[in-house]
Short mmCIF file of C-alpha atoms and ligand atoms in Angstrom, two decimals:
data_model
loop_
_atom_site.label_atom_id
_atom_site.label_comp_id
_atom_site.label_asym_id
_atom_site.label_seq_id
_atom_site.Cartn_x
_atom_site.Cartn_y
_atom_site.Cartn_z
CA MET A 151 -10.09 -7.61 -25.23
CA PRO A 152 -10.02 -8.44 -21.29
CA LEU A 153 -10.23 -5.10 -19.24
CA ASN A 154 -6.96 -3.97 -17.82
CA TYR A 155 -6.92 -3.90 -13.97
CA ASP A 156 -4.60 -2.13 -11.73
CA LEU A 157 -6.01 -2.12 -8.22
CA HIS A 158 -2.97 -0.88 -6.15
CA SER A 159 -1.74 2.71 -6.58
CA HIS A 160 -0.57 5.77 -4.60
CA SER A 161 -0.88 9.68 -5.01
CA ILE A 162 0.49 12.50 -3.23
CA ALA A 163 -2.28 12.34 -0.72
CA SER A 164 0.20 9.67 0.67
CA ASP A 165 3.55 8.58 -0.43
CA GLY A 166 3.32 8.78 -4.19
CA THR A 167 4.53 11.49 -6.21
CA LEU A 168 1.92 12.39 -8.80
CA THR A 169 -1.28 14.16 -7.78
CA ALA A 170 -4.59 12.28 -8.08
CA ALA A 171 -5.58 13.72 -11.62
CA GLN A 172 -1.94 13.12 -12.91
CA LEU A 173 -2.09 9.33 -11.66
CA VAL A 174 -5.60 9.01 -13.37
CA THR A 175 -4.15 10.65 -16.49
CA ARG A 176 -1.29 8.47 -16.60
CA ALA A 177 -3.04 5.32 -15.89
CA HIS A 178 -5.56 5.92 -18.77
CA ALA A 179 -2.61 6.61 -20.96
CA GLN A 180 -1.11 3.61 -20.08
CA GLY A 181 -4.25 1.47 -20.93
CA VAL A 182 -5.80 0.79 -17.43
CA ASP A 183 -9.49 0.52 -17.52
CA VAL A 184 -10.03 -0.16 -13.83
CA LEU A 185 -7.76 1.65 -11.59
CA ALA A 186 -7.86 1.42 -7.59
CA LEU A 187 -6.50 4.40 -5.78
CA THR A 188 -5.32 3.34 -2.38
CA ASP A 189 -3.20 5.50 -0.49
CA HIS A 190 -1.93 4.63 2.96
CA ASP A 191 -4.33 5.27 5.63
CA VAL A 192 -5.80 8.46 3.95
CA THR A 193 -8.75 8.73 1.22
CA ALA A 194 -8.18 12.53 0.55
CA GLY A 195 -7.20 11.91 -3.09
CA LEU A 196 -10.32 10.00 -3.95
CA ALA A 197 -12.47 12.80 -4.93
CA GLU A 198 -10.05 14.38 -7.19
CA ALA A 199 -9.18 11.02 -8.93
CA ASP A 200 -13.00 10.08 -9.67
CA ALA A 201 -13.42 13.63 -11.24
CA MET A 202 -10.34 12.91 -13.79
CA ALA A 203 -11.74 9.50 -14.03
CA ARG A 204 -14.88 10.29 -15.20
CA THR A 205 -13.92 12.95 -17.60
CA LEU A 206 -11.46 10.27 -19.23
CA GLY A 207 -13.87 7.44 -19.23
CA LEU A 208 -11.53 5.22 -16.68
CA ARG A 209 -13.44 3.23 -14.12
CA LEU A 210 -11.86 4.48 -10.82
CA ILE A 211 -12.28 2.17 -7.60
CA PRO A 212 -12.39 4.03 -4.38
CA GLY A 213 -9.58 2.30 -2.19
CA VAL A 214 -7.18 2.48 0.96
CA GLU A 215 -4.32 0.52 1.93
CA ILE A 216 -4.63 0.25 5.75
CA SER A 217 -1.54 -0.07 8.22
CA VAL A 218 -2.04 -3.28 10.24
CA THR A 219 0.42 -4.53 13.22
CA TRP A 220 0.01 -8.35 13.22
CA GLN A 221 2.18 -10.53 15.51
CA SER A 222 4.57 -7.59 15.68
CA ARG A 223 4.69 -7.10 11.85
CA THR A 224 3.22 -4.56 9.66
CA ILE A 225 0.92 -6.20 7.27
CA HIS A 226 -1.04 -3.91 4.64
CA VAL A 227 -4.62 -4.34 4.10
CA LEU A 228 -6.47 -3.07 0.71
CA GLY A 229 -9.97 -1.60 1.06
CA LEU A 230 -11.64 -2.03 -2.36
CA ASN A 231 -15.08 -0.27 -3.23
CA ILE A 232 -15.04 1.44 0.20
CA ASP A 233 -17.58 4.26 0.95
CA PRO A 234 -15.13 6.96 1.79
CA LEU A 235 -17.84 8.78 3.62
CA ASP A 236 -17.89 6.09 6.28
CA PRO A 237 -17.48 7.80 9.60
CA ILE A 238 -16.31 4.60 11.43
CA LEU A 239 -13.53 4.13 8.55
CA GLN A 240 -12.52 7.60 8.73
CA GLN A 241 -12.35 7.96 12.42
CA GLY A 242 -10.10 4.56 12.34
CA LEU A 243 -7.84 6.18 9.47
CA ALA A 244 -7.44 9.39 11.62
CA GLY A 245 -6.25 7.39 14.42
CA LEU A 246 -3.53 5.71 12.29
CA ARG A 247 -2.41 9.00 10.94
CA VAL A 248 -1.78 10.23 14.48
CA ALA A 249 0.28 7.31 15.03
CA ARG A 250 2.27 7.94 11.81
CA GLU A 251 3.21 11.46 13.15
CA ARG A 252 3.84 10.06 16.64
CA ARG A 253 6.34 7.41 14.83
CA ALA A 254 7.83 10.28 12.56
CA GLN A 255 8.81 12.42 15.39
CA ALA A 256 10.34 9.42 17.27
CA MET A 257 12.19 8.58 13.77
CA GLY A 258 13.56 12.15 13.76
CA GLU A 259 14.73 12.15 17.37
CA ASP A 260 16.65 8.94 16.64
CA LEU A 261 18.35 10.17 13.59
CA ALA A 262 19.19 13.40 15.40
CA ARG A 263 20.85 11.54 18.32
CA ARG A 264 23.00 9.56 15.61
CA GLY A 265 23.96 13.10 14.47
CA MET A 266 21.49 13.71 11.44
CA ALA A 267 19.72 16.62 12.47
CA GLY A 268 16.65 18.35 10.67
CA VAL A 269 15.38 14.83 8.96
CA TYR A 270 12.13 15.38 10.40
CA ASN A 271 11.37 18.65 9.22
CA GLY A 272 12.85 17.73 5.67
CA ALA A 273 10.70 14.80 5.47
CA LYS A 274 7.51 16.92 6.67
CA ASP A 275 8.22 19.31 3.74
CA LEU A 276 8.13 16.79 1.27
CA ALA A 277 4.86 15.22 2.47
CA ARG A 278 2.29 16.97 0.53
CA GLY A 279 -0.76 15.07 2.13
CA GLU A 280 -1.96 14.29 5.53
CA ILE A 281 0.36 11.53 6.06
CA ILE A 282 4.03 11.28 6.65
CA SER A 283 5.76 7.99 5.72
CA ARG A 284 9.10 6.46 5.73
CA THR A 285 9.13 7.28 1.97
CA HIS A 286 9.35 10.92 2.78
CA PHE A 287 12.40 10.28 5.20
CA ALA A 288 14.02 8.13 2.51
CA GLN A 289 13.54 10.80 -0.09
CA PHE A 290 15.01 13.54 2.17
CA LEU A 291 17.91 11.18 2.98
CA ILE A 292 18.75 10.76 -0.56
CA ASN A 293 18.29 14.27 -1.43
CA GLN A 294 20.62 15.06 1.42
CA GLY A 295 23.28 12.49 -0.19
CA PHE A 296 22.82 10.01 2.53
CA ALA A 297 21.89 7.26 0.23
CA ARG A 298 22.07 6.94 -3.63
CA ASN A 299 18.28 5.44 -4.17
CA MET A 300 15.41 3.93 -2.27
CA GLN A 301 16.86 0.59 -2.39
CA ARG A 302 19.82 1.82 -0.42
CA VAL A 303 18.07 3.75 1.92
CA PHE A 304 15.75 0.77 2.86
CA LYS A 305 18.92 -1.14 3.62
CA ASN A 306 21.04 1.26 5.80
CA PHE A 307 18.37 3.39 7.27
CA LEU A 308 14.70 3.08 8.50
CA VAL A 309 14.63 -0.75 8.92
CA PRO A 310 15.25 -2.81 12.05
CA ASP A 311 18.73 -2.20 13.73
CA LYS A 312 19.41 0.65 11.25
CA PRO A 313 19.32 4.60 12.22
CA GLY A 314 15.84 6.13 12.11
CA TYR A 315 13.82 2.93 12.82
CA VAL A 316 10.99 3.08 14.79
CA PRO A 317 8.26 0.11 14.79
CA GLY A 318 4.87 1.59 13.65
CA GLU A 319 1.91 0.82 16.19
CA TRP A 320 -1.05 0.23 13.88
CA THR A 321 -4.61 -1.01 13.90
CA SER A 322 -5.29 -4.90 14.42
CA LEU A 323 -6.08 -7.09 11.33
CA SER A 324 -9.58 -7.48 12.61
CA ALA A 325 -10.21 -3.67 13.08
CA ALA A 326 -8.93 -3.02 9.63
CA ILE A 327 -11.32 -5.68 7.93
CA ALA A 328 -14.45 -4.61 10.02
CA TRP A 329 -13.64 -0.90 9.10
CA ILE A 330 -13.55 -2.04 5.48
CA ARG A 331 -16.69 -4.12 5.59
CA GLY A 332 -18.53 -1.40 7.47
CA ALA A 333 -17.86 0.91 4.73
CA GLY A 334 -18.93 -1.51 2.15
CA GLY A 335 -15.72 -2.83 0.87
CA GLN A 336 -13.65 -5.70 0.10
CA ALA A 337 -10.64 -6.41 2.37
CA VAL A 338 -7.64 -7.79 0.36
CA ILE A 339 -4.27 -8.61 1.78
CA ALA A 340 -1.84 -6.30 0.03
CA HIS A 341 1.70 -7.92 -1.29
CA PRO A 342 1.65 -11.01 0.89
CA ALA A 343 4.85 -12.39 -0.38
CA ARG A 344 6.77 -9.05 0.63
CA TYR A 345 6.02 -10.37 4.65
CA LYS A 346 9.01 -12.84 4.84
CA LEU A 347 6.13 -15.19 6.36
CA ASN A 348 7.15 -19.07 6.20
CA ALA A 349 4.36 -21.47 4.90
CA ALA A 350 3.25 -21.93 8.47
CA GLY A 351 2.98 -18.17 9.31
CA MET A 352 1.45 -17.33 5.75
CA GLN A 353 -1.26 -20.04 6.65
CA TRP A 354 -2.11 -18.37 10.23
CA LEU A 355 -2.38 -15.03 8.54
CA LEU A 356 -4.32 -16.12 5.71
CA LYS A 357 -6.75 -18.26 8.03
CA GLU A 358 -7.12 -15.34 10.58
CA PHE A 359 -7.94 -12.77 7.58
CA LYS A 360 -10.44 -15.03 6.11
CA ASP A 361 -12.00 -15.92 9.43
CA GLY A 362 -12.10 -11.98 10.34
CA GLY A 363 -14.14 -11.37 6.92
CA GLY A 364 -11.34 -10.88 4.42
CA ILE A 365 -11.97 -12.02 0.85
CA GLY A 366 -9.08 -11.67 -1.42
CA MET A 367 -5.25 -11.25 -1.54
CA GLU A 368 -3.01 -9.75 -4.13
CA VAL A 369 -1.45 -12.47 -6.16
CA VAL A 370 0.16 -10.42 -8.92
CA SER A 371 1.89 -7.25 -7.48
CA GLY A 372 4.59 -4.89 -8.56
CA SER A 373 6.39 -6.14 -5.53
CA HIS A 374 6.09 -9.93 -6.37
CA SER A 375 8.19 -11.96 -8.24
CA PRO A 376 6.66 -14.46 -11.29
CA SER A 377 7.53 -17.19 -8.83
CA ASP A 378 5.63 -15.27 -6.00
CA TYR A 379 2.76 -15.45 -8.36
CA GLN A 380 2.36 -19.28 -8.50
CA ALA A 381 2.87 -19.24 -4.90
CA MET A 382 0.30 -16.81 -3.99
CA ALA A 383 -2.17 -18.33 -6.47
CA GLY A 384 -1.75 -21.67 -4.47
CA TYR A 385 -2.42 -20.14 -1.15
CA ALA A 386 -5.43 -18.04 -2.61
CA LYS A 387 -6.93 -21.41 -3.96
CA GLN A 388 -6.20 -23.16 -0.70
CA PHE A 389 -8.13 -20.52 1.38
CA GLY A 390 -10.67 -19.66 -0.94
CA LEU A 391 -9.75 -16.13 -1.36
CA LEU A 392 -10.03 -14.10 -4.64
CA ALA A 393 -7.16 -12.89 -6.46
CA SER A 394 -6.04 -9.36 -6.95
CA ALA A 395 -3.63 -7.62 -9.05
CA GLY A 396 -2.08 -4.14 -8.56
CA SER A 397 1.10 -2.39 -9.52
CA ASP A 398 1.63 -0.56 -6.02
CA TYR A 399 2.51 2.41 -8.26
CA HIS A 400 4.32 5.38 -6.42
CA GLY A 401 5.46 7.48 -9.36
CA PRO A 402 7.51 7.76 -12.60
CA GLU A 403 10.72 7.92 -10.61
CA ASN A 404 10.41 4.21 -10.16
CA ALA A 405 11.33 3.67 -13.83
CA TRP A 406 11.03 -0.23 -13.84
CA LEU A 407 7.38 -0.38 -12.85
CA GLU A 408 4.44 1.06 -14.56
CA LEU A 409 0.93 1.38 -14.54
CA GLY A 410 -1.17 -1.04 -16.03
CA ALA A 411 1.83 -3.43 -17.10
CA LEU A 412 0.78 -6.34 -14.89
CA PRO A 413 0.81 -9.87 -16.33
CA GLU A 414 -2.74 -12.01 -16.25
CA LEU A 415 -3.56 -13.89 -13.29
CA PRO A 416 -2.29 -17.49 -13.18
CA ALA A 417 -4.90 -20.12 -14.43
CA GLY A 418 -7.39 -21.11 -11.57
CA CYS A 419 -7.39 -17.59 -9.87
CA VAL A 420 -10.81 -16.15 -9.31
CA PRO A 421 -10.64 -12.54 -9.55
CA VAL A 422 -11.78 -10.21 -7.03
CA TRP A 423 -13.41 -8.56 -9.74
CA GLN A 424 -15.49 -11.28 -11.02
CA ASP A 425 -18.96 -9.94 -9.36
CA TRP A 426 -18.19 -6.19 -9.79
CA ARG A 427 -20.50 -4.34 -12.44
CA ILE A 428 -18.03 -2.54 -14.39
P1 LIG B 224 5.48 3.25 6.03
O1 LIG B 224 3.90 3.00 5.85
O2 LIG B 224 5.43 4.80 6.65
O3 LIG B 224 6.30 2.65 7.18
O4 LIG B 224 6.46 3.32 4.86
C1 LIG B 224 6.19 2.08 4.01
C2 LIG B 224 6.74 2.70 2.38
O5 LIG B 224 8.04 2.70 2.49
C3 LIG B 224 6.12 1.63 1.64
O6 LIG B 224 4.68 2.07 1.43
C4 LIG B 224 7.02 1.93 0.30
O7 LIG B 224 6.38 3.13 -0.42
C5 LIG B 224 8.07 2.31 0.94
N1 LIG B 224 9.27 1.19 1.01
C6 LIG B 224 9.29 0.24 2.03
N2 LIG B 224 10.35 -0.34 1.51
C7 LIG B 224 10.79 -0.09 0.46
C8 LIG B 224 11.82 -0.41 -0.46
N3 LIG B 224 12.64 -1.40 0.01
N4 LIG B 224 12.01 0.21 -1.49
C9 LIG B 224 11.34 1.21 -1.88
N5 LIG B 224 10.21 1.58 -1.17
C10 LIG B 224 10.17 1.21 0.04
MN1 LIG B 225 3.93 3.38 0.07
MN1 LIG B 226 1.94 -1.69 0.97
MN1 LIG B 227 0.91 0.19 -1.46
#
């Protein structure tokens, strides 16, 4: 039996709803052999995840999902097998958390100006870790009855031209790759099909990423469609990038997405884990 890899997931350290220990326990129960915890801009869940992984005999890959601004868009870059104690990485992530806090306050002010007071405080109460994200705002808006579910709230709020939208000011692509490599990790572009790039834009991104020292891209992802798998496999081959697979699991509320339930990589992909000693 090939090992079951799920290399993208979130805990309450960022915008997931399970604790790191609960996440690892669930991954184990779902048959995951190798799990990466990749919280947004924070590594605070890794120690707890690692302790539970050792207890259960699951292999935990220490990871992070770094917020990047590239050509006025937000791109997410995964760092896999990072050393969470690396000081330069931690300094960079701390800066991103400051930018998150600043953006959250501006989002709250924008919503208040439009007659929705108290959303910043409500989102802050829902954030159980060191970062505040749009997910926390979205959950509060749902709890308050402003939207029915996550899909609806990200259609009508918190996105360009809608109430509560404030663009993130994240780090550069080259800095994110450098932090990850400096911490001994591998840089992988998260869910590339989600950025609404045309073919020229995708090639620009992937070339710049590869030239900067990035080594992989998610081909199979919880936020990719089956036709995306094929298209992304083609790009990975074209640019000599390794292929990764991750659910991007945020918690059991999202009933259609489960840990460890990903299809195999398309034929011809070279897995990001090919040289890992598991
Ligand atoms: P942030 O990094 O604070 O801008 O928040 C981005 C997070 O919001 C993502 O990591 C997702 O967890 C969540 N998100 C963004 N768009 C959607 C969507 N359409 N449906 C559900 N969750 C979303
Ligand atoms: Mn998220
Ligand atoms: Mn992401
Ligand atoms: Mn993610």
